[in-house]
Amino acid sequence: MRQLWNQLSKYRAQKFLEHWIARARASGVRMLVKFSNTLSAHRAGLLSYYDYPISTGPLEGTNNKIKTMQRQAYGFRDKEFFKLKIMAIHRSGYALIG
């Protein structure tokens, strides 16, 4: 399935996905069939990567930093300082601790 993201064009990715879904359904393995149905339902969204090749990785990293700060700040009452720390994440190239 990872090979989907290595295809050189949207057309080739679409063909790869169709072939993968057909093979999964033909396998008769219940979980693969269920997964192939999910892939089929989200086909347009999966293939839109080839129109807009962006990743949510940076956003997920920021969310993880906020959750870490939130755990470290458990019990603190100063929400304004916490907001400032969150805003400072975008100005730093390293993980904020403390």
Short mmCIF file of C-alpha atoms in Angstrom, two decimals:
data_model
loop_
_atom_site.label_atom_id
_atom_site.label_comp_id
_atom_site.label_asym_id
_atom_site.label_seq_id
_atom_site.Cartn_x
_atom_site.Cartn_y
_atom_site.Cartn_z
CA MET A 1 0.00 0.00 0.00
CA ARG A 2 2.93 2.35 0.65
CA GLN A 3 3.77 2.15 -3.02
CA LEU A 4 0.68 4.27 -3.71
CA TRP A 5 2.59 7.38 -2.59
CA ASN A 6 5.55 6.55 -4.84
CA GLN A 7 3.61 6.59 -8.10
CA LEU A 8 4.75 9.20 -10.61
CA SER A 9 1.31 10.48 -11.58
CA LYS A 10 -2.25 10.59 -10.35
CA TYR A 11 -3.31 8.30 -13.19
CA ARG A 12 -0.75 5.65 -12.21
CA ALA A 13 -1.72 5.99 -8.56
CA GLN A 14 -5.38 5.50 -9.47
CA LYS A 15 -4.56 2.36 -11.45
CA PHE A 16 -2.38 1.05 -8.61
CA LEU A 17 -5.15 1.68 -6.07
CA GLU A 18 -7.80 0.02 -8.24
CA HIS A 19 -5.55 -3.03 -8.70
CA TRP A 20 -4.77 -3.21 -4.97
CA ILE A 21 -8.46 -2.97 -4.04
CA ALA A 22 -9.38 -5.68 -6.56
CA ARG A 23 -6.67 -8.02 -5.21
CA ALA A 24 -7.73 -7.38 -1.61
CA ARG A 25 -11.36 -8.13 -2.40
CA ALA A 26 -10.43 -11.27 -4.34
CA SER A 27 -8.35 -12.54 -1.41
CA GLY A 28 -11.47 -13.26 0.62
CA VAL A 29 -9.71 -12.14 3.82
CA ARG A 30 -12.45 -10.37 5.77
CA MET A 31 -10.24 -7.59 7.19
CA LEU A 32 -8.63 -6.91 3.81
CA VAL A 33 -12.05 -6.72 2.16
CA LYS A 34 -13.24 -4.31 4.84
CA PHE A 35 -10.08 -2.19 4.44
CA SER A 36 -10.46 -2.19 0.65
CA ASN A 37 -14.03 -0.92 1.05
CA THR A 38 -12.74 1.92 3.22
CA LEU A 39 -10.06 2.75 0.65
CA SER A 40 -12.64 2.70 -2.10
CA ALA A 41 -14.91 5.06 -0.17
CA HIS A 42 -12.02 7.51 0.35
CA ARG A 43 -10.45 7.08 -3.09
CA ALA A 44 -10.94 10.71 -4.16
CA GLY A 45 -9.34 12.01 -0.97
CA LEU A 46 -6.39 9.64 -1.25
CA LEU A 47 -5.76 10.58 -4.86
CA SER A 48 -6.06 14.31 -4.12
CA TYR A 49 -2.54 14.03 -2.69
CA TYR A 50 -1.35 14.13 -6.31
CA ASP A 51 -3.11 17.47 -6.83
CA TYR A 52 -1.90 18.97 -3.53
CA PRO A 53 1.14 17.05 -2.22
CA ILE A 54 1.06 18.33 1.36
CA SER A 55 1.40 16.53 4.66
CA THR A 56 -0.26 17.06 8.03
CA GLY A 57 3.00 16.07 9.75
CA PRO A 58 3.98 19.61 10.86
CA LEU A 59 0.51 20.22 12.30
CA GLU A 60 0.57 16.90 14.16
CA GLY A 61 4.01 17.78 15.53
CA THR A 62 2.71 21.10 16.85
CA ASN A 63 -0.28 19.38 18.46
CA ASN A 64 2.08 16.92 20.13
CA LYS A 65 4.19 19.77 21.53
CA ILE A 66 1.06 21.45 22.91
CA LYS A 67 -0.10 18.23 24.56
CA THR A 68 3.35 17.76 26.13
CA MET A 69 3.30 21.31 27.50
CA GLN A 70 -0.23 20.74 28.78
CA ARG A 71 0.87 17.66 30.73
CA GLN A 72 3.84 19.54 32.18
CA ALA A 73 1.64 22.48 33.18
CA TYR A 74 -0.97 20.36 34.96
CA GLY A 75 -2.32 22.27 37.96
CA PHE A 76 -1.04 25.69 36.89
CA ARG A 77 -3.62 28.45 36.97
CA ASP A 78 -2.00 30.93 34.59
CA LYS A 79 -3.69 30.22 31.25
CA GLU A 80 -2.30 33.39 29.66
CA PHE A 81 1.27 32.16 30.13
CA PHE A 82 0.24 28.81 28.62
CA LYS A 83 -1.17 30.63 25.58
CA LEU A 84 2.10 32.54 25.19
CA LYS A 85 4.06 29.27 25.33
CA ILE A 86 1.84 27.82 22.59
CA MET A 87 2.37 30.87 20.40
CA ALA A 88 6.13 30.65 21.00
CA ILE A 89 6.21 27.15 19.48
CA HIS A 90 6.01 28.69 16.02
CA ARG A 91 9.01 30.93 16.66
CA SER A 92 11.35 28.19 17.82
CA GLY A 93 13.15 25.47 15.94
CA TYR A 94 13.32 23.18 18.95
CA ALA A 95 10.96 21.52 21.41
CA LEU A 96 9.84 23.82 24.21
CA ILE A 97 10.33 22.31 27.64
CA GLY A 98 9.56 23.82 31.03
#
